[in-house]
Amino acid sequence: MSNLSDFISSFEENYGKLVESVEIFEETRASIIAKRGSYIEIAEILRDEYGFVIPIAGGAIDYPEENRMEMNYYLDSPDSDFIVIYRVHLARDDLVLPTMTTVWEAMSFHERETKEMFGIDFEGHENMVALLLPPDWKGGYPLRKDFKGEGVE
Amino acid sequence: MSWIIKLLKPIAIVAPYVLRNSQTVAYPTERLIFKDRYRGRHQFFFERCINCSICARVCHSKTITMVEVEGKEKTFPQIDYNTCSFCGYCVEFCPKQALEFTDVIEMAVSDRSELVYSPEQLSIVPKIKDLVPRMKRRVESYLTDKEMKYRKVKDV
Amino acid sequence: MPEPKIESEIMRISWGPQHPMSGQTRILLDTDGEKVHKIIADIGYTHRGIEKVLENRTLIGGIIPIERMNMVDSSNIGIGYVTACDKTYGLEVPERAQWIRSLICEMGRINSHLYAFGLQAEATAYFPAVFLWTTIDREVLLDLFEELTGARWSYNHFLPGGVFKDFPEGFEAKILEAVQYLRRRFKDYWNAMIENPMFEMRCDNVAILEPKDAIRLGATGPVLRGSGIPIDMRKEEPYAAYNSLDWEVITEDACDIMARTKVRFHEIGQSLNMMEQIAKEIPEGETRARFSPFSRAPEGEHITRVENSRGEMSIHMWTDGTTNPYRVKIMPPSLRNMYVFERLAELSEIVVADIPVVVNSIDPWYLDSDR
Amino acid sequence: MIYTNIALGTASRTGQTLAGIMAWMIEFLTVNSKPILQVLVLPGLAFTLVFALVAVWFERKFLARAMLRVGPYYCGGRAGVLQVFADFIKLFLKEMIIPDSVNWLFFALMPIMVSFVPGLALILIPFDANWVLWDIGSLGLPMFLAIMGIAPLMPIFAGWVSNNKYSFIGAWRVAYMYISGEIPIVICAAAVAIMAGSFNLVKIVEAQSNMIFAIPQFIGFIVFFIGVLIESERTPFDLPVAETELVFGWRTEFSGILFGFTMMAEYVMLQAWSLLFITLYLGGYSGPIIMGNVIGSHIFWLLAKFCAVVVFVILLRCVFPRPRMDQMLKIGWSYLTPLALLNLFIVLGLKMWGVF
C-alpha cells in the first residue's frame, strides 16, 4: 500500500469503526488513534494486511492538565513512503496496556524505557527490567511533567 | 598462486608506511595555528558593550551572568568556563560584537573557581608565548599526494 | 541412536564497561567457553536524560545538548532537530543554506564511518595501525570543519532557518583537494584491510542477519543495507539538499560482517562524490532566513526522519506556544541496532572471540542509544 | 666419535677418580671448554639480553612509524633509546604481587623458566664453523627440537599456576597452538636433514654451499616460517595473549619483574626459532653465493640475515589481523601439516634421483 491516500480510504471503510480516528498528519504521516478494546487486533491487521512490519520506536507523552497520557508507536513498511503513528490514550490513573512485543518483537526495549520513564506498565512483557535508569532507582518517573527530581538524594 | 599474491599485497601496502615521517605535532615545542573562526576563549571589549544582556539570555546553559564592575555603574558579562560549551551563540547574537573568540585554549587551572572569568579578565588575552613557555615554532598542516605533513609557519 | 546431548554447563561472562573492547556498555554473554548462546545488552551507563534537558531549553538552545548525543556524527543529529525546528517555525530555508547543511552532514558521515573502520580494525586485533590511519585521515576533515564552523566535532553550525556562516573564501578549492586526497587514501584501506585474506577469514559469513530478520527486528542503517534492503532516509524523505544531488543507496546482499563493512566503505565513496558536487555546483544566495532566538514556537507537532551514519534517526517534537518544546521524543538508530545485536546470538553462530568484531560491525554508539 | 660415547656413558677417557655425574661433568667441561668470550658474550648470555632490549625498542619505534606516529620520544634524546631501560627499571622496582591462593615457589619460578628454556636452545646454533657453544656434532638438530619441544610447557604451567580463569583458558590455548605449530616444523626440519645428509647443523650449513635450501624446498621454507610465527606467539598468531577476548592470556597474574621475564620470553623464543630458520634454510653463517661458490662465511652474514628476518616478522605485526582459535587450528592442521609432508616427499624424490 504505497500511496497514503488510498491506505487511509481503505483503512477507513474497513476498520473505521474499531478505531477512534484516522487522519493524515503532516501530509506524509498517517495518525491512527486506537481504542483500548481492539488495540492488539488493529496492530496485527496493520502488520499483516497493510505490511507495516518495521518497528521504528515507541514512546509516551504526558498531559497532566488533561489528566491523560498518550502512548504512540511509530511503524514503517519497506515499500511505503509514509509512516503510521499508532496512538492510544490512557487515563493518568490506570496506566495499564497490553504489551506490543507479541506483534512487533523489537518494541520490547521501547516499552521497558516507557515503563521506567512514565510508569505505564505493559502486561505480558517477558523481561520488564529497567533499560536506562539504574536498577536501584528509587525516584519517581523522570519524564513526567510533574517530576521534580525525587529519588535523587 | 592467487592467494599467495593476496597474502603479499597487504605487506606491500603497509611496508612503505614505515618510511613516512610521523604526522604528529610535538605540542609543547610546536603549536598548531588554528583557523580564524576557531572557537577558543572569549575576548570581551568594554567599549563596545551596551549592557543589553542578550548574551546572558541566549546562552543555553546559563554560564554568562551580568556582574557589577567597580568603576562602572553598568553590569557586564562574566563567563563561567566550567559549564561553557563554546557554542558561539553569545558571539553570534551580540548586536555590537562585544564578545569575540580567540584561539587560546590553554585554560587549565588548579581550582574550579579560577575558571570563572570576570569581565576584566575576559578583556585581557594573554599571548600564546607566555602561556606555552617551551613553544619554539607555530606549524600548520598541508596535504601532499600521499600524506598530511606539517610545515613551520613562523618561529616564536 | 539418539544424538548424545552434550551437557555443557553455561557460564555467564560479563563483558563489562571496563573490558578493553567493550565501550561504555555491559554485555552479558551466556556461553560454554566458546559458543555464545545468549546475549543480554545492559545499556544505560551513559544516560544523561537529554529528552528532559531539551524540555527546559529554548528551541534553539536544544541544538547543543542534542548534538552531544553522538559526538562523532553530531551533524547528522543536529540536522534532524533543526529541520524539526524549521517545520515548527514554518521557516523557508534558502537554497544555499540547504547545500551547506548537506555538505556538513556528508562530512560528518565520512568522519563517523572512518571511526567505525578504526574500531573494526582494532576489534580484529589489527594492531591499531588502521585505527591510527583513520584518526589521521579524520584530521583532514576536522580541519575543514574547523575552517567552516570553528569547532572540530560538536559544530552546531545549524540554526533554524539556515546555517551560521557562509563558506570562507577559497573553501571550495580546499574541499576538492581534501576529496582527492581521501580518494587516494581509500585505495590503501581497500587493499590493506578489506582485501586482506586474514580479515576476510575473520569477517566472511560470520553473524549473518537474514533480510526478513533484519526487517522484523527493526535493524537500520548499514546493518539493514548490509542485508540487501535499500532503505535510506535521504531517499525516502529528502531533507537538506539531497534531492538535488545525484547519488544512490548502497546495499550488499551477503548479510554478514564483511557486507556491512563494505556498505560503509562504499557509502564513504558516495559521500565524497556528493562533497565534490556541492563544492562545484553550490548556488549563490544568503545563508540564513530572518529568525530571532527568543521567538515563541507556534503550537504544533512535527516528525522529522533523518539518515544518521548509524541508521534512521527520527525526532517527534511537540510544541505548545512557549519558547521551550513541550516534549521531544528522540528515536536513536543505535537503540534499534542494539536489539538486533541482542537477538543475533539466536540467529547465527557466534563465538566468544567474535564478539568484538560483531559488536563493531553493528557499530552501536552507546551514548546515542542511552540518550 | 668421542662425544657420542661420552653421551652414551660407555667409555671413559681419564681414570674414574670421581664416580658418576661429577666425573661426567668435569669431563664435559674440560673437553668442551670454550673461550669465556663465546660463553658470555656472543652466542651466549649477552647476545640474548641485548637482542631482547634492542628488539623491544626497535619494535616500538618501527611499528610507531607504520602507525604514522613517533614512538618513544622523550627518554634519551629524540630516539627514545633509554625508554627500554626505563621500562626495565620500572618493572624491576615494581612490587611483585603474588596471589595468596598460589604456590608461590612455582609462581616465581615459572616466568624465569619461560624465558630460560628457549635460551638453552641458542647454544646449539653454529655462529661460525667452529663457533658452536655446545658442539655435540650430529645430535645438533634433534637436541634443538627436543629443547624447543619442552619450551611450550612453561607457558602452560605458568597459566596453570596463576590460578585465574582467564589465564587458564590462555594456557590451554597455548597448548593447542604449539601442538598444531610443532609438527609441521619437525617434518620440515627432517626434510632439511635428509637433503643435507646429516643432523649436524654445521654440516647442514656446509651442504647449502652451492644452493641455499630455501630454493629447492620453497614449500618447506614457507611452512617453517609460519611455524616460527606460531611458536614464538607473534601476531598474527598471538592468540594466547589475545587482549581483546582474554584479558592478557597466561600473563595476567604476573607483575613486576616476573612480567618483565614473560615479555623477554617472547623475544628469546623468536630469537631461537629465527636463528634455526636461518641455519636450516638461508645458509646460516655462509655468505652470499655467486656463481656457485660462497664468498666468505663469517658471523656477520648470520647476524645480517637474522636482522632481516626479525624486521620482517615485526612488520607482519601491523599487516595481518589475528585469526580465531578454530581457524588457527585449521591452518595448523589442514594446511601446514599436509604441505610439510608434500615438501618431505619432494625432498625424498630429489634425493632419490640424485639431484642433490
Short mmCIF file of N, CA and C in Angstrom, two decimals, chain A residues 25-26 28-29 53-65 70 72 74 76-78 80-83 85 87 105-106 108-110 112-113 117-118 126 131-133 142-145 147, chain C residues 40-45 47 51-52 55 87 215-219 224 229 231 233 236-237 301-305 312 314 316 318 325-327 329 331-332 335-336 338-339 342-343 346 369-371:
data_model
loop_
_atom_site.label_atom_id
_atom_site.label_comp_id
_atom_site.label_asym_id
_atom_site.label_seq_id
_atom_site.Cartn_x
_atom_site.Cartn_y
_atom_site.Cartn_z
N PHE A 25 -1.49 13.36 8.78
CA PHE A 25 -0.89 14.38 9.65
C PHE A 25 0.45 14.70 9.03
N GLU A 26 0.60 15.95 8.61
CA GLU A 26 1.85 16.42 8.01
C GLU A 26 2.07 15.75 6.64
N THR A 28 2.62 13.35 5.07
CA THR A 28 3.22 12.03 4.73
C THR A 28 3.17 11.12 5.96
N ARG A 29 2.30 11.39 6.91
CA ARG A 29 2.22 10.51 8.08
C ARG A 29 0.75 10.17 8.28
N VAL A 53 5.74 -3.79 8.82
CA VAL A 53 6.50 -4.76 9.63
C VAL A 53 7.69 -4.12 10.33
N ILE A 54 8.08 -2.91 9.92
CA ILE A 54 9.30 -2.32 10.53
C ILE A 54 8.88 -1.54 11.77
N PRO A 55 9.31 -1.95 12.97
CA PRO A 55 9.01 -1.18 14.19
C PRO A 55 10.06 -0.09 14.36
N ILE A 56 9.70 1.18 14.24
CA ILE A 56 10.70 2.25 14.39
C ILE A 56 10.91 2.50 15.87
N ALA A 57 9.87 2.85 16.60
CA ALA A 57 10.10 3.16 18.03
C ALA A 57 8.74 3.23 18.72
N GLY A 58 8.80 3.45 20.03
CA GLY A 58 7.57 3.63 20.80
C GLY A 58 7.85 4.60 21.92
N GLY A 59 6.94 5.48 22.21
CA GLY A 59 7.19 6.45 23.27
C GLY A 59 5.88 7.01 23.78
N ALA A 60 5.95 7.70 24.91
CA ALA A 60 4.70 8.22 25.52
C ALA A 60 4.86 9.72 25.71
N ILE A 61 3.74 10.34 25.99
CA ILE A 61 3.75 11.78 26.30
C ILE A 61 2.70 12.02 27.36
N ASP A 62 2.98 12.99 28.24
CA ASP A 62 2.17 13.15 29.45
C ASP A 62 1.47 14.50 29.38
N TYR A 63 0.11 14.49 29.52
CA TYR A 63 -0.64 15.74 29.58
C TYR A 63 -1.24 15.84 30.97
N PRO A 64 -0.54 16.39 31.96
CA PRO A 64 -1.08 16.37 33.33
C PRO A 64 -2.37 17.18 33.45
N GLU A 65 -2.45 18.36 32.71
CA GLU A 65 -3.67 19.16 32.96
C GLU A 65 -4.88 18.45 32.35
N GLU A 70 -0.52 9.61 26.53
CA GLU A 70 -0.72 9.09 25.18
C GLU A 70 0.49 8.24 24.85
N ASN A 72 2.38 6.23 21.86
CA ASN A 72 2.32 6.04 20.40
C ASN A 72 3.47 5.18 19.91
N TYR A 74 5.60 4.04 16.38
CA TYR A 74 5.91 4.53 15.02
C TYR A 74 6.24 3.31 14.17
N ASP A 76 6.74 1.49 10.15
CA ASP A 76 7.10 1.80 8.75
C ASP A 76 6.99 0.49 7.98
N SER A 77 6.85 0.60 6.66
CA SER A 77 6.87 -0.65 5.87
C SER A 77 7.84 -0.45 4.72
N PRO A 78 8.49 -1.53 4.30
CA PRO A 78 9.58 -1.36 3.33
C PRO A 78 9.12 -0.67 2.05
N SER A 80 6.48 1.43 1.51
CA SER A 80 5.58 2.62 1.53
C SER A 80 6.44 3.84 1.82
N ASP A 81 6.01 4.98 1.31
CA ASP A 81 6.81 6.19 1.54
C ASP A 81 6.21 7.00 2.68
N PHE A 82 5.34 6.40 3.50
CA PHE A 82 4.82 7.16 4.65
C PHE A 82 4.90 6.27 5.88
N ILE A 83 4.80 6.83 7.08
CA ILE A 83 4.85 6.01 8.30
C ILE A 83 3.52 6.18 9.02
N ILE A 85 1.62 6.42 12.74
CA ILE A 85 1.77 6.63 14.19
C ILE A 85 0.52 6.05 14.84
N ARG A 87 -1.54 5.43 17.92
CA ARG A 87 -1.61 6.05 19.25
C ARG A 87 -2.71 5.40 20.07
N GLU A 105 8.28 -7.60 17.78
CA GLU A 105 9.17 -8.06 18.85
C GLU A 105 10.12 -6.94 19.29
N ALA A 106 10.50 -6.07 18.37
CA ALA A 106 11.56 -5.10 18.70
C ALA A 106 11.05 -3.99 19.60
N SER A 108 10.29 -4.24 22.54
CA SER A 108 10.48 -4.55 23.97
C SER A 108 11.37 -3.51 24.62
N PHE A 109 12.44 -3.06 23.93
CA PHE A 109 13.31 -2.02 24.52
C PHE A 109 12.50 -0.77 24.80
N HIS A 110 11.68 -0.35 23.82
CA HIS A 110 10.97 0.93 23.96
C HIS A 110 9.94 0.84 25.07
N ARG A 112 10.19 -1.08 27.74
CA ARG A 112 10.91 -1.03 29.03
C ARG A 112 11.26 0.42 29.38
N GLU A 113 11.67 1.17 28.38
CA GLU A 113 12.06 2.56 28.66
C GLU A 113 10.82 3.38 29.05
N MET A 117 10.24 5.46 32.50
CA MET A 117 10.22 6.92 32.40
C MET A 117 8.84 7.49 32.68
N PHE A 118 7.77 6.72 32.38
CA PHE A 118 6.43 7.28 32.52
C PHE A 118 5.57 6.52 33.51
N GLU A 126 8.00 -9.92 28.68
CA GLU A 126 8.64 -11.04 29.37
C GLU A 126 9.73 -10.54 30.33
N LEU A 131 15.65 -0.22 31.63
CA LEU A 131 16.53 -0.19 30.46
C LEU A 131 17.65 0.83 30.68
N LEU A 132 17.29 2.07 30.97
CA LEU A 132 18.34 3.11 31.03
C LEU A 132 18.67 3.50 32.46
N LEU A 133 17.64 3.52 33.32
CA LEU A 133 17.92 4.04 34.69
C LEU A 133 18.58 2.94 35.50
N PRO A 142 10.91 10.02 35.64
CA PRO A 142 11.57 11.29 35.29
C PRO A 142 10.87 12.08 34.20
N LEU A 143 10.33 11.40 33.16
CA LEU A 143 9.87 12.19 32.02
C LEU A 143 8.45 12.70 32.20
N ARG A 144 7.87 12.43 33.38
CA ARG A 144 6.55 13.01 33.60
C ARG A 144 6.69 14.51 33.82
N LYS A 145 5.63 15.25 33.49
CA LYS A 145 5.73 16.71 33.61
C LYS A 145 5.84 17.13 35.07
N PHE A 147 7.49 15.81 37.48
CA PHE A 147 8.65 15.18 38.14
C PHE A 147 9.57 16.29 38.64
N ILE C 40 22.78 -10.53 26.40
CA ILE C 40 21.87 -9.57 27.06
C ILE C 40 22.60 -8.24 27.11
N ALA C 41 22.01 -7.24 26.49
CA ALA C 41 22.68 -5.93 26.46
C ALA C 41 22.17 -5.11 27.64
N ASP C 42 23.08 -4.72 28.51
CA ASP C 42 22.68 -3.94 29.69
C ASP C 42 23.16 -2.50 29.44
N ILE C 43 22.30 -1.73 28.74
CA ILE C 43 22.76 -0.38 28.34
C ILE C 43 22.28 0.61 29.40
N GLY C 44 22.64 1.84 29.25
CA GLY C 44 22.18 2.87 30.16
C GLY C 44 23.30 3.46 30.99
N TYR C 45 24.53 3.10 30.69
CA TYR C 45 25.63 3.62 31.50
C TYR C 45 25.88 5.09 31.20
N HIS C 47 23.43 7.37 30.30
CA HIS C 47 22.12 8.05 30.14
C HIS C 47 22.20 9.44 30.75
N GLU C 51 16.27 14.05 26.75
CA GLU C 51 14.88 14.45 26.44
C GLU C 51 14.34 15.39 27.52
N LYS C 52 14.77 15.17 28.78
CA LYS C 52 14.33 16.08 29.84
C LYS C 52 15.08 17.41 29.73
N GLU C 55 13.57 19.82 27.42
CA GLU C 55 12.31 20.46 27.78
C GLU C 55 12.54 21.77 28.52
N LYS C 87 10.29 23.24 10.63
CA LYS C 87 8.86 22.96 10.38
C LYS C 87 8.01 23.65 11.43
N ILE C 215 14.42 -6.93 8.97
CA ILE C 215 13.22 -6.07 8.99
C ILE C 215 12.43 -6.32 10.27
N ARG C 216 12.26 -7.61 10.61
CA ARG C 216 11.41 -7.91 11.78
C ARG C 216 12.01 -7.30 13.04
N LEU C 217 13.34 -7.34 13.18
CA LEU C 217 13.96 -6.86 14.42
C LEU C 217 14.19 -5.35 14.38
N GLY C 218 13.87 -4.70 13.27
CA GLY C 218 14.00 -3.24 13.25
C GLY C 218 15.42 -2.77 13.07
N ALA C 219 16.22 -3.52 12.31
CA ALA C 219 17.59 -3.04 12.07
C ALA C 219 17.49 -1.78 11.20
N LEU C 224 21.01 -2.72 8.11
CA LEU C 224 19.88 -3.13 7.24
C LEU C 224 20.36 -3.21 5.80
N ILE C 229 18.54 -4.53 1.90
CA ILE C 229 17.28 -3.78 1.82
C ILE C 229 17.62 -2.30 1.67
N ILE C 231 16.83 0.82 2.23
CA ILE C 231 16.04 1.88 2.90
C ILE C 231 17.02 2.94 3.38
N MET C 233 16.96 7.14 4.57
CA MET C 233 16.04 8.27 4.80
C MET C 233 16.31 9.41 3.83
N GLU C 236 14.05 8.34 1.14
CA GLU C 236 12.63 8.20 1.50
C GLU C 236 12.03 9.58 1.75
N GLU C 237 12.71 10.40 2.60
CA GLU C 237 12.16 11.73 2.92
C GLU C 237 13.31 12.72 2.72
N GLU C 301 2.98 19.87 16.19
CA GLU C 301 3.54 18.54 16.44
C GLU C 301 4.17 18.10 15.13
N HIS C 302 5.50 17.85 15.14
CA HIS C 302 6.16 17.56 13.86
C HIS C 302 7.09 16.39 14.04
N ILE C 303 7.22 15.60 12.97
CA ILE C 303 8.17 14.45 12.97
C ILE C 303 9.14 14.69 11.83
N THR C 304 10.44 14.52 12.14
CA THR C 304 11.41 14.54 11.03
C THR C 304 12.21 13.24 11.09
N ARG C 305 12.51 12.69 9.94
CA ARG C 305 13.28 11.44 9.87
C ARG C 305 14.54 11.73 9.07
N GLU C 312 18.45 5.26 10.79
CA GLU C 312 17.41 6.29 10.70
C GLU C 312 17.18 6.89 12.07
N SER C 314 14.85 9.56 14.09
CA SER C 314 13.65 10.39 13.93
C SER C 314 13.45 11.21 15.20
N HIS C 316 10.37 13.43 17.18
CA HIS C 316 8.95 13.82 17.22
C HIS C 316 8.87 14.95 18.23
N TRP C 318 6.77 17.99 20.07
CA TRP C 318 5.50 18.67 20.39
C TRP C 318 5.85 20.05 20.91
N PRO C 325 10.23 23.55 23.88
CA PRO C 325 9.40 22.47 23.32
C PRO C 325 8.66 21.76 24.46
N TYR C 326 7.45 21.26 24.19
CA TYR C 326 6.67 20.57 25.24
C TYR C 326 7.29 19.21 25.51
N ARG C 327 7.58 18.49 24.39
CA ARG C 327 8.21 17.17 24.58
C ARG C 327 8.95 16.84 23.30
N LYS C 329 10.65 13.60 21.45
CA LYS C 329 10.88 12.15 21.50
C LYS C 329 11.96 11.85 20.46
N MET C 331 14.32 9.11 18.55
CA MET C 331 14.35 7.66 18.24
C MET C 331 15.72 7.35 17.64
N PRO C 332 16.69 6.97 18.50
CA PRO C 332 18.06 6.82 18.00
C PRO C 332 18.21 5.50 17.24
N LEU C 335 19.71 2.34 19.35
CA LEU C 335 18.85 1.51 20.21
C LEU C 335 18.26 0.35 19.40
N ARG C 336 17.88 0.65 18.14
CA ARG C 336 17.29 -0.43 17.32
C ARG C 336 18.36 -1.44 16.96
N MET C 338 20.98 -2.14 18.74
CA MET C 338 21.36 -2.93 19.93
C MET C 338 20.39 -4.10 20.10
N TYR C 339 19.10 -3.88 19.76
CA TYR C 339 18.16 -5.00 19.90
C TYR C 339 18.50 -6.09 18.90
N GLU C 342 21.23 -8.05 20.27
CA GLU C 342 20.81 -9.00 21.32
C GLU C 342 20.25 -10.26 20.70
N ARG C 343 19.47 -10.13 19.63
CA ARG C 343 18.83 -11.33 19.04
C ARG C 343 19.78 -12.07 18.13
N GLU C 346 20.81 -15.85 18.68
CA GLU C 346 19.94 -16.97 18.30
C GLU C 346 19.91 -17.16 16.78
N SER C 369 22.32 5.43 22.02
CA SER C 369 21.16 4.61 22.41
C SER C 369 20.72 4.97 23.82
N ASP C 370 21.63 5.52 24.66
CA ASP C 370 21.23 5.80 26.05
C ASP C 370 20.56 7.16 26.16
N ARG C 371 20.84 8.10 25.23
CA ARG C 371 20.28 9.45 25.28
C ARG C 371 20.59 10.12 26.61
#
